[in-house]
Amino acid sequence: MRTGAQQGPEIWIRGPVPAPDPAPAVASNTVRRFSWVGTHGGSGASTLAAVYGGQDCGCDWPGAGDPTSVLLVARTHASGLTAVLHALEVFRRGRAPGGLDLDSVVLVADAPGRLPRPLAQQARLIESVVDVYRVPWVPAWRLGDLGGRPPRETEALARLTGRAH
């Protein structure tokens, strides 16, 4: 027979008991900022900066006040791939200006269609040492029309730069 207080049902919990949630975290809408650095003239750095945001440094290293996270840009022709390999070597040897962080390489198609085998092999070599984002041939960009939606193939780059489709 029971006397006094009523008891509730017994509950057995298996596994760890989660701690109560602290105050909800404030969502951060801070977009990471990048400096687009062309490894050669005509690489497409200016176009990419206009489409995806960020600082266009041309073929120079970021200056004071520019974002220190670097996206190296090159075309997929032979001299472009050679230029990006040279820039990667500069970072590898520690000869890039202090404080810069190489984030990734962006390879911009130099023509429509697939890369010839020797160029594809060189691009795979680059991909073996650093993150690479590829940008396909965009006829509208050639004509200066940068207002349209970026190519579907660049969704990962858009997420990286905070310009998700």
CSV table of N, CA and C in Angstrom, one decimal:
chain,number,residue,atom,x,y,z
A,1,MET,N,0.8,-1.2,0.0
A,1,MET,CA,0.0,0.0,0.0
A,1,MET,C,0.9,1.3,0.0
A,2,ARG,N,0.5,2.2,-0.8
A,2,ARG,CA,1.3,3.5,-0.9
A,2,ARG,C,0.8,4.5,0.1
A,3,THR,N,1.8,5.2,0.6
A,3,THR,CA,1.4,6.3,1.5
A,3,THR,C,2.1,7.6,1.0
A,4,GLY,N,1.5,8.7,1.0
A,4,GLY,CA,2.2,10.0,0.7
A,4,GLY,C,2.2,10.3,-0.8
A,5,ALA,N,3.4,10.7,-1.3
A,5,ALA,CA,3.5,11.2,-2.6
A,5,ALA,C,3.3,10.1,-3.7
A,6,GLN,N,2.8,10.6,-4.8
A,6,GLN,CA,2.7,9.7,-5.9
A,6,GLN,C,4.0,9.6,-6.7
A,7,GLN,N,4.3,8.4,-7.3
A,7,GLN,CA,5.5,8.3,-8.1
A,7,GLN,C,5.1,8.1,-9.5
A,8,GLY,N,5.9,8.7,-10.4
A,8,GLY,CA,5.7,8.5,-11.8
A,8,GLY,C,6.3,7.2,-12.3
A,9,PRO,N,6.1,7.0,-13.6
A,9,PRO,CA,6.6,5.7,-14.2
A,9,PRO,C,8.2,5.8,-14.2
A,10,GLU,N,8.8,4.6,-14.1
A,10,GLU,CA,10.2,4.5,-14.2
A,10,GLU,C,10.6,4.6,-15.7
A,11,ILE,N,11.6,5.4,-16.0
A,11,ILE,CA,12.1,5.5,-17.4
A,11,ILE,C,13.5,5.2,-17.4
A,12,TRP,N,13.9,4.3,-18.3
A,12,TRP,CA,15.3,3.9,-18.4
A,12,TRP,C,15.8,4.5,-19.7
A,13,ILE,N,16.9,5.1,-19.7
A,13,ILE,CA,17.5,5.7,-20.9
A,13,ILE,C,18.8,5.0,-21.2
A,14,ARG,N,18.9,4.6,-22.4
A,14,ARG,CA,20.2,4.0,-22.8
A,14,ARG,C,21.1,5.0,-23.5
A,15,GLY,N,22.3,4.9,-23.3
A,15,GLY,CA,23.3,5.8,-23.9
A,15,GLY,C,23.4,7.1,-23.2
A,16,PRO,N,24.2,8.0,-23.7
A,16,PRO,CA,24.5,9.3,-23.0
A,16,PRO,C,23.3,10.2,-23.0
A,17,VAL,N,23.1,10.9,-22.0
A,17,VAL,CA,22.0,11.8,-21.9
A,17,VAL,C,22.5,13.2,-22.3
A,18,PRO,N,21.9,13.8,-23.4
A,18,PRO,CA,22.4,15.1,-23.8
A,18,PRO,C,22.2,16.2,-22.8
A,19,ALA,N,23.1,17.0,-22.7
A,19,ALA,CA,23.0,18.2,-21.9
A,19,ALA,C,22.0,19.1,-22.5
A,20,PRO,N,21.3,19.9,-21.7
A,20,PRO,CA,20.4,20.9,-22.3
A,20,PRO,C,21.1,21.8,-23.2
A,21,ASP,N,20.4,22.2,-24.3
A,21,ASP,CA,21.0,23.1,-25.2
A,21,ASP,C,21.3,24.5,-24.6
A,22,PRO,N,22.5,25.0,-24.8
A,22,PRO,CA,22.8,26.4,-24.3
A,22,PRO,C,22.0,27.3,-25.2
A,23,ALA,N,22.2,28.6,-24.9
A,23,ALA,CA,21.5,29.6,-25.7
A,23,ALA,C,21.9,29.4,-27.2
A,24,PRO,N,20.9,29.5,-28.1
A,24,PRO,CA,21.2,29.3,-29.5
A,24,PRO,C,22.3,30.2,-30.0
A,25,ALA,N,23.2,29.5,-30.8
A,25,ALA,CA,24.3,30.3,-31.4
A,25,ALA,C,23.8,31.3,-32.4
A,26,VAL,N,24.4,32.4,-32.4
A,26,VAL,CA,24.1,33.4,-33.4
A,26,VAL,C,24.7,33.0,-34.8
A,27,ALA,N,23.9,32.9,-35.8
A,27,ALA,CA,24.3,32.5,-37.1
A,27,ALA,C,25.3,33.5,-37.7
A,28,SER,N,26.3,33.1,-38.2
A,28,SER,CA,27.3,34.0,-38.8
A,28,SER,C,27.1,34.1,-40.3
A,29,ASN,N,26.8,35.2,-40.8
A,29,ASN,CA,26.6,35.4,-42.2
A,29,ASN,C,27.9,36.0,-42.9
A,30,THR,N,29.0,35.9,-42.2
A,30,THR,CA,30.2,36.4,-42.7
A,30,THR,C,30.7,35.6,-43.9
A,31,VAL,N,30.8,36.2,-45.0
A,31,VAL,CA,31.3,35.5,-46.2
A,31,VAL,C,32.8,35.7,-46.2
A,32,ARG,N,33.5,34.5,-46.4
A,32,ARG,CA,35.0,34.6,-46.5
A,32,ARG,C,35.4,35.4,-47.7
A,33,ARG,N,36.4,36.2,-47.5
A,33,ARG,CA,36.8,37.1,-48.6
A,33,ARG,C,38.1,36.5,-49.3
A,34,PHE,N,38.2,36.7,-50.6
A,34,PHE,CA,39.3,36.1,-51.3
A,34,PHE,C,39.9,37.2,-52.2
A,35,SER,N,41.2,37.0,-52.5
A,35,SER,CA,41.9,37.7,-53.5
A,35,SER,C,42.1,36.8,-54.7
A,36,TRP,N,41.6,37.3,-55.9
A,36,TRP,CA,41.9,36.5,-57.1
A,36,TRP,C,43.2,37.0,-57.7
A,37,VAL,N,44.1,36.0,-57.9
A,37,VAL,CA,45.4,36.4,-58.4
A,37,VAL,C,45.6,35.6,-59.7
A,38,GLY,N,45.7,36.4,-60.8
A,38,GLY,CA,46.0,35.8,-62.1
A,38,GLY,C,47.5,35.3,-62.2
A,39,THR,N,47.7,34.1,-62.7
A,39,THR,CA,49.1,33.6,-62.8
A,39,THR,C,49.7,34.1,-64.1
A,40,HIS,N,48.9,34.7,-65.0
A,40,HIS,CA,49.3,35.2,-66.3
A,40,HIS,C,48.3,36.2,-66.8
A,41,GLY,N,48.6,37.0,-67.7
A,41,GLY,CA,47.7,37.9,-68.3
A,41,GLY,C,46.6,37.2,-69.0
A,42,GLY,N,45.3,37.7,-68.9
A,42,GLY,CA,44.2,37.0,-69.6
A,42,GLY,C,43.7,35.7,-68.9
A,43,SER,N,44.1,35.5,-67.6
A,43,SER,CA,43.7,34.3,-66.9
A,43,SER,C,42.2,34.3,-66.6
A,44,GLY,N,41.6,35.4,-66.5
A,44,GLY,CA,40.2,35.4,-66.2
A,44,GLY,C,39.9,35.9,-64.7
A,45,ALA,N,40.9,36.3,-64.0
A,45,ALA,CA,40.8,36.7,-62.6
A,45,ALA,C,39.8,37.9,-62.5
A,46,SER,N,39.8,38.9,-63.4
A,46,SER,CA,38.9,40.0,-63.3
A,46,SER,C,37.5,39.6,-63.5
A,47,THR,N,37.3,38.7,-64.5
A,47,THR,CA,35.9,38.2,-64.7
A,47,THR,C,35.4,37.4,-63.5
A,48,LEU,N,36.2,36.5,-63.0
A,48,LEU,CA,35.8,35.8,-61.8
A,48,LEU,C,35.5,36.6,-60.6
A,49,ALA,N,36.3,37.7,-60.4
A,49,ALA,CA,36.0,38.6,-59.3
A,49,ALA,C,34.7,39.3,-59.5
A,50,ALA,N,34.4,39.7,-60.8
A,50,ALA,CA,33.2,40.4,-61.1
A,50,ALA,C,32.0,39.4,-60.9
A,51,VAL,N,32.1,38.2,-61.2
A,51,VAL,CA,31.0,37.2,-61.1
A,51,VAL,C,30.8,36.7,-59.7
A,52,TYR,N,31.9,36.3,-59.0
A,52,TYR,CA,31.8,35.7,-57.7
A,52,TYR,C,32.2,36.6,-56.5
A,53,GLY,N,32.6,37.8,-56.8
A,53,GLY,CA,32.9,38.7,-55.7
A,53,GLY,C,34.4,38.5,-55.3
A,54,GLY,N,34.9,39.3,-54.4
A,54,GLY,CA,36.2,39.2,-54.0
A,54,GLY,C,37.1,40.3,-54.6
A,55,GLN,N,38.3,40.3,-54.3
A,55,GLN,CA,39.3,41.3,-54.7
A,55,GLN,C,40.0,40.9,-56.0
A,56,ASP,N,40.0,41.7,-57.0
A,56,ASP,CA,40.7,41.4,-58.2
A,56,ASP,C,42.1,42.0,-58.1
A,57,CYS,N,43.1,41.1,-58.0
A,57,CYS,CA,44.5,41.6,-57.8
A,57,CYS,C,45.3,41.6,-59.1
A,58,GLY,N,44.6,41.2,-60.2
A,58,GLY,CA,45.3,41.1,-61.5
A,58,GLY,C,46.4,40.1,-61.4
A,59,CYS,N,47.6,40.4,-61.8
A,59,CYS,CA,48.7,39.5,-61.7
A,59,CYS,C,49.6,39.8,-60.6
A,60,ASP,N,49.1,40.6,-59.6
A,60,ASP,CA,50.0,41.0,-58.5
A,60,ASP,C,49.5,40.3,-57.2
A,61,TRP,N,50.4,40.2,-56.2
A,61,TRP,CA,50.0,39.7,-54.9
A,61,TRP,C,49.1,40.6,-54.3
A,62,PRO,N,48.2,40.1,-53.4
A,62,PRO,CA,47.3,41.0,-52.6
A,62,PRO,C,48.1,42.1,-51.8
A,63,GLY,N,47.6,43.3,-51.8
A,63,GLY,CA,48.3,44.4,-51.1
A,63,GLY,C,47.7,44.5,-49.7
A,64,ALA,N,48.2,45.5,-49.0
A,64,ALA,CA,47.7,45.8,-47.7
A,64,ALA,C,46.2,46.1,-47.7
A,65,GLY,N,45.5,45.5,-46.9
A,65,GLY,CA,44.0,45.7,-46.9
A,65,GLY,C,43.3,44.7,-47.7
A,66,ASP,N,44.0,44.0,-48.6
A,66,ASP,CA,43.3,43.0,-49.5
A,66,ASP,C,43.1,41.7,-48.7
A,67,PRO,N,42.2,40.9,-49.0
A,67,PRO,CA,42.0,39.6,-48.4
A,67,PRO,C,43.3,38.7,-48.6
A,68,THR,N,43.7,38.0,-47.5
A,68,THR,CA,44.9,37.3,-47.6
A,68,THR,C,44.7,35.8,-48.1
A,69,SER,N,43.5,35.4,-48.3
A,69,SER,CA,43.2,34.1,-48.8
A,69,SER,C,43.2,34.2,-50.3
A,70,VAL,N,44.1,33.5,-51.0
A,70,VAL,CA,44.4,33.6,-52.4
A,70,VAL,C,43.7,32.5,-53.2
A,71,LEU,N,43.1,32.9,-54.3
A,71,LEU,CA,42.7,31.9,-55.3
A,71,LEU,C,43.5,32.2,-56.6
A,72,LEU,N,44.4,31.3,-56.9
A,72,LEU,CA,45.2,31.5,-58.1
A,72,LEU,C,44.4,31.1,-59.3
A,73,VAL,N,44.5,31.9,-60.4
A,73,VAL,CA,43.6,31.7,-61.6
A,73,VAL,C,44.6,31.5,-62.8
A,74,ALA,N,44.2,30.5,-63.6
A,74,ALA,CA,44.9,30.3,-64.9
A,74,ALA,C,44.0,29.7,-65.9
A,75,ARG,N,44.3,30.0,-67.2
A,75,ARG,CA,43.6,29.3,-68.3
A,75,ARG,C,44.2,27.9,-68.5
A,76,THR,N,43.4,27.1,-69.2
A,76,THR,CA,43.8,25.7,-69.3
A,76,THR,C,44.7,25.5,-70.6
A,77,HIS,N,45.3,26.5,-71.2
A,77,HIS,CA,46.2,26.3,-72.3
A,77,HIS,C,47.6,26.0,-71.7
A,78,ALA,N,48.5,25.6,-72.5
A,78,ALA,CA,49.8,25.1,-72.0
A,78,ALA,C,50.5,26.2,-71.2
A,79,SER,N,50.6,27.4,-71.7
A,79,SER,CA,51.3,28.4,-70.9
A,79,SER,C,50.6,28.8,-69.6
A,80,GLY,N,49.3,28.7,-69.6
A,80,GLY,CA,48.5,29.0,-68.4
A,80,GLY,C,48.8,27.9,-67.3
A,81,LEU,N,48.8,26.7,-67.7
A,81,LEU,CA,49.0,25.6,-66.7
A,81,LEU,C,50.5,25.7,-66.2
A,82,THR,N,51.4,26.0,-67.1
A,82,THR,CA,52.8,26.2,-66.7
A,82,THR,C,52.9,27.3,-65.7
A,83,ALA,N,52.2,28.4,-65.9
A,83,ALA,CA,52.2,29.6,-65.0
A,83,ALA,C,51.7,29.2,-63.7
A,84,VAL,N,50.6,28.5,-63.6
A,84,VAL,CA,50.1,28.1,-62.3
A,84,VAL,C,51.0,27.2,-61.5
A,85,LEU,N,51.6,26.3,-62.3
A,85,LEU,CA,52.6,25.4,-61.6
A,85,LEU,C,53.8,26.2,-61.0
A,86,HIS,N,54.2,27.2,-61.7
A,86,HIS,CA,55.3,28.1,-61.2
A,86,HIS,C,54.8,28.9,-59.9
A,87,ALA,N,53.5,29.4,-60.0
A,87,ALA,CA,53.0,30.1,-58.8
A,87,ALA,C,52.9,29.1,-57.6
A,88,LEU,N,52.5,27.9,-57.8
A,88,LEU,CA,52.4,26.9,-56.8
A,88,LEU,C,53.8,26.6,-56.2
A,89,GLU,N,54.8,26.6,-57.0
A,89,GLU,CA,56.2,26.4,-56.6
A,89,GLU,C,56.6,27.6,-55.7
A,90,VAL,N,56.2,28.8,-56.0
A,90,VAL,CA,56.5,30.0,-55.2
A,90,VAL,C,55.9,29.8,-53.8
A,91,PHE,N,54.7,29.3,-53.7
A,91,PHE,CA,54.1,29.1,-52.4
A,91,PHE,C,54.8,27.9,-51.7
A,92,ARG,N,55.1,26.9,-52.4
A,92,ARG,CA,55.7,25.7,-51.8
A,92,ARG,C,57.1,26.1,-51.2
A,93,ARG,N,57.8,26.9,-51.9
A,93,ARG,CA,59.2,27.3,-51.4
A,93,ARG,C,59.1,28.4,-50.3
A,94,GLY,N,57.9,28.9,-50.0
A,94,GLY,CA,57.8,30.0,-49.0
A,94,GLY,C,58.2,31.3,-49.6
A,95,ARG,N,58.2,31.5,-50.9
A,95,ARG,CA,58.6,32.8,-51.5
A,95,ARG,C,57.5,33.7,-51.8
A,96,ALA,N,56.2,33.3,-51.4
A,96,ALA,CA,55.1,34.2,-51.6
A,96,ALA,C,55.1,35.2,-50.4
A,97,PRO,N,54.6,36.4,-50.6
A,97,PRO,CA,54.6,37.4,-49.5
A,97,PRO,C,54.0,36.7,-48.2
A,98,GLY,N,54.6,37.1,-47.1
A,98,GLY,CA,54.1,36.6,-45.8
A,98,GLY,C,52.7,36.9,-45.5
A,99,GLY,N,52.0,36.0,-44.8
A,99,GLY,CA,50.7,36.2,-44.4
A,99,GLY,C,49.6,35.7,-45.4
A,100,LEU,N,50.1,35.3,-46.6
A,100,LEU,CA,49.1,34.9,-47.6
A,100,LEU,C,48.8,33.4,-47.4
A,101,ASP,N,47.5,33.1,-47.7
A,101,ASP,CA,47.1,31.7,-47.6
A,101,ASP,C,46.6,31.2,-48.9
A,102,LEU,N,47.3,30.3,-49.5
A,102,LEU,CA,46.8,29.7,-50.8
A,102,LEU,C,45.6,28.8,-50.5
A,103,ASP,N,44.4,29.2,-51.0
A,103,ASP,CA,43.2,28.5,-50.8
A,103,ASP,C,43.1,27.4,-51.9
A,104,SER,N,43.1,27.8,-53.1
A,104,SER,CA,43.0,26.8,-54.2
A,104,SER,C,43.3,27.5,-55.5
A,105,VAL,N,43.2,26.7,-56.6
A,105,VAL,CA,43.5,27.1,-57.9
A,105,VAL,C,42.2,27.0,-58.7
A,106,VAL,N,42.0,28.0,-59.5
A,106,VAL,CA,40.8,28.0,-60.4
A,106,VAL,C,41.3,28.0,-61.8
A,107,LEU,N,40.9,26.9,-62.5
A,107,LEU,CA,41.3,26.7,-63.9
A,107,LEU,C,40.1,27.1,-64.8
A,108,VAL,N,40.3,28.1,-65.7
A,108,VAL,CA,39.3,28.6,-66.6
A,108,VAL,C,39.6,28.0,-68.0
A,109,ALA,N,38.5,27.4,-68.5
A,109,ALA,CA,38.7,26.8,-69.9
A,109,ALA,C,39.1,27.9,-70.9
A,110,ASP,N,40.1,27.5,-71.7
A,110,ASP,CA,40.6,28.4,-72.7
A,110,ASP,C,39.9,28.3,-74.0
A,111,ALA,N,39.0,27.3,-74.1
A,111,ALA,CA,38.2,27.0,-75.3
A,111,ALA,C,37.1,26.0,-75.0
A,112,PRO,N,36.1,26.0,-75.8
A,112,PRO,CA,35.0,25.0,-75.5
A,112,PRO,C,35.5,23.6,-75.7
A,113,GLY,N,34.9,22.6,-75.0
A,113,GLY,CA,35.3,21.2,-75.3
A,113,GLY,C,36.3,20.7,-74.3
A,114,ARG,N,36.7,19.4,-74.5
A,114,ARG,CA,37.6,18.8,-73.6
A,114,ARG,C,39.0,19.2,-73.9
A,115,LEU,N,39.8,19.0,-72.8
A,115,LEU,CA,41.2,19.3,-72.9
A,115,LEU,C,42.0,18.2,-73.7
A,116,PRO,N,42.9,18.6,-74.5
A,116,PRO,CA,43.8,17.6,-75.1
A,116,PRO,C,44.5,16.8,-74.0
A,117,ARG,N,44.9,15.6,-74.3
A,117,ARG,CA,45.5,14.7,-73.3
A,117,ARG,C,46.7,15.3,-72.5
A,118,PRO,N,47.6,15.9,-73.2
A,118,PRO,CA,48.8,16.5,-72.5
A,118,PRO,C,48.3,17.6,-71.5
A,119,LEU,N,47.3,18.4,-71.9
A,119,LEU,CA,46.9,19.4,-70.9
A,119,LEU,C,46.1,18.8,-69.8
A,120,ALA,N,45.3,17.8,-70.1
A,120,ALA,CA,44.5,17.2,-69.1
A,120,ALA,C,45.4,16.5,-68.0
A,121,GLN,N,46.5,15.9,-68.5
A,121,GLN,CA,47.5,15.3,-67.6
A,121,GLN,C,48.1,16.4,-66.7
A,122,GLN,N,48.4,17.6,-67.3
A,122,GLN,CA,49.0,18.6,-66.5
A,122,GLN,C,48.0,19.2,-65.4
A,123,ALA,N,46.7,19.3,-65.8
A,123,ALA,CA,45.7,19.7,-64.9
A,123,ALA,C,45.5,18.7,-63.8
A,124,ARG,N,45.6,17.4,-64.0
A,124,ARG,CA,45.5,16.4,-63.0
A,124,ARG,C,46.7,16.5,-62.0
A,125,LEU,N,47.9,16.8,-62.6
A,125,LEU,CA,49.0,17.0,-61.7
A,125,LEU,C,48.8,18.2,-60.7
A,126,ILE,N,48.2,19.3,-61.2
A,126,ILE,CA,47.9,20.4,-60.3
A,126,ILE,C,46.9,19.9,-59.3
A,127,GLU,N,45.8,19.2,-59.7
A,127,GLU,CA,44.8,18.7,-58.8
A,127,GLU,C,45.4,17.8,-57.7
A,128,SER,N,46.5,17.2,-58.0
A,128,SER,CA,47.1,16.2,-57.0
A,128,SER,C,47.8,17.0,-55.9
A,129,VAL,N,48.0,18.3,-56.0
A,129,VAL,CA,48.7,19.0,-54.9
A,129,VAL,C,47.9,20.1,-54.3
A,130,VAL,N,46.8,20.5,-54.9
A,130,VAL,CA,46.0,21.6,-54.3
A,130,VAL,C,44.5,21.4,-54.8
A,131,ASP,N,43.6,22.0,-54.0
A,131,ASP,CA,42.2,22.0,-54.5
A,131,ASP,C,42.1,22.8,-55.7
A,132,VAL,N,41.3,22.2,-56.7
A,132,VAL,CA,41.2,22.9,-58.0
A,132,VAL,C,39.7,23.0,-58.3
A,133,TYR,N,39.3,24.2,-58.7
A,133,TYR,CA,37.9,24.4,-59.2
A,133,TYR,C,38.0,24.7,-60.7
A,134,ARG,N,37.2,24.1,-61.5
A,134,ARG,CA,37.2,24.3,-62.9
A,134,ARG,C,36.0,25.2,-63.4
A,135,VAL,N,36.3,26.1,-64.3
A,135,VAL,CA,35.3,26.9,-64.9
A,135,VAL,C,35.2,26.6,-66.3
A,136,PRO,N,34.0,26.2,-66.9
A,136,PRO,CA,33.9,25.9,-68.3
A,136,PRO,C,34.0,27.2,-69.1
A,137,TRP,N,34.0,26.9,-70.4
A,137,TRP,CA,34.0,28.0,-71.4
A,137,TRP,C,32.6,28.6,-71.3
A,138,VAL,N,32.5,29.9,-71.2
A,138,VAL,CA,31.2,30.7,-71.1
A,138,VAL,C,31.2,31.7,-72.2
A,139,PRO,N,30.5,31.4,-73.3
A,139,PRO,CA,30.5,32.4,-74.4
A,139,PRO,C,30.0,33.8,-74.0
A,140,ALA,N,29.0,33.9,-73.2
A,140,ALA,CA,28.5,35.2,-72.8
A,140,ALA,C,29.6,36.0,-72.1
A,141,TRP,N,30.5,35.4,-71.3
A,141,TRP,CA,31.6,36.1,-70.6
A,141,TRP,C,32.5,36.7,-71.6
A,142,ARG,N,32.7,36.0,-72.7
A,142,ARG,CA,33.7,36.4,-73.8
A,142,ARG,C,33.2,37.7,-74.4
A,143,LEU,N,31.8,37.9,-74.4
A,143,LEU,CA,31.2,39.1,-75.0
A,143,LEU,C,31.0,40.2,-73.9
A,144,GLY,N,31.4,39.9,-72.7
A,144,GLY,CA,31.3,40.9,-71.6
A,144,GLY,C,30.0,40.8,-70.8
A,145,ASP,N,29.2,39.9,-71.1
A,145,ASP,CA,27.9,39.7,-70.4
A,145,ASP,C,28.2,38.9,-69.1
A,146,LEU,N,28.4,39.6,-68.0
A,146,LEU,CA,28.7,38.9,-66.7
A,146,LEU,C,27.4,38.9,-65.8
A,147,GLY,N,26.3,39.3,-66.3
A,147,GLY,CA,25.1,39.4,-65.5
A,147,GLY,C,24.3,38.2,-65.3
A,148,GLY,N,24.5,37.2,-66.2
A,148,GLY,CA,23.7,36.0,-66.1
A,148,GLY,C,24.1,35.1,-64.9
A,149,ARG,N,23.5,34.0,-64.8
A,149,ARG,CA,23.7,33.0,-63.7
A,149,ARG,C,25.0,32.3,-64.1
A,150,PRO,N,25.9,32.1,-63.1
A,150,PRO,CA,27.2,31.4,-63.3
A,150,PRO,C,26.9,29.9,-63.8
A,151,PRO,N,27.8,29.3,-64.5
A,151,PRO,CA,27.6,28.0,-65.0
A,151,PRO,C,27.3,27.0,-63.8
A,152,ARG,N,26.4,26.1,-64.1
A,152,ARG,CA,26.0,25.0,-63.1
A,152,ARG,C,27.3,24.3,-62.6
A,153,GLU,N,28.2,24.1,-63.5
A,153,GLU,CA,29.4,23.3,-63.2
A,153,GLU,C,30.3,24.0,-62.1
A,154,THR,N,30.0,25.3,-61.8
A,154,THR,CA,30.8,26.0,-60.8
A,154,THR,C,30.1,26.2,-59.5
A,155,GLU,N,29.1,25.3,-59.2
A,155,GLU,CA,28.4,25.4,-57.9
A,155,GLU,C,29.3,25.3,-56.7
A,156,ALA,N,30.3,24.5,-56.8
A,156,ALA,CA,31.3,24.3,-55.6
A,156,ALA,C,32.1,25.6,-55.5
A,157,LEU,N,32.5,26.2,-56.5
A,157,LEU,CA,33.2,27.5,-56.5
A,157,LEU,C,32.3,28.6,-55.9
A,158,ALA,N,31.0,28.6,-56.3
A,158,ALA,CA,30.0,29.6,-55.8
A,158,ALA,C,29.8,29.4,-54.3
A,159,ARG,N,29.8,28.2,-53.9
A,159,ARG,CA,29.6,28.0,-52.4
A,159,ARG,C,30.9,28.5,-51.7
A,160,LEU,N,32.1,28.2,-52.2
A,160,LEU,CA,33.3,28.6,-51.6
A,160,LEU,C,33.4,30.1,-51.4
A,161,THR,N,32.9,30.8,-52.5
A,161,THR,CA,33.0,32.3,-52.4
A,161,THR,C,31.8,33.0,-51.8
A,162,GLY,N,30.8,32.2,-51.5
A,162,GLY,CA,29.6,32.7,-50.9
A,162,GLY,C,28.6,33.3,-51.9
A,163,ARG,N,28.8,32.9,-53.1
A,163,ARG,CA,27.9,33.4,-54.2
A,163,ARG,C,27.1,32.2,-54.7
A,164,ALA,N,26.6,31.4,-53.7
A,164,ALA,CA,25.8,30.1,-54.1
A,164,ALA,C,24.7,30.5,-55.0
A,165,HIS,N,24.4,29.6,-56.0
A,165,HIS,CA,23.4,29.8,-57.0
A,165,HIS,C,22.0,29.9,-56.3
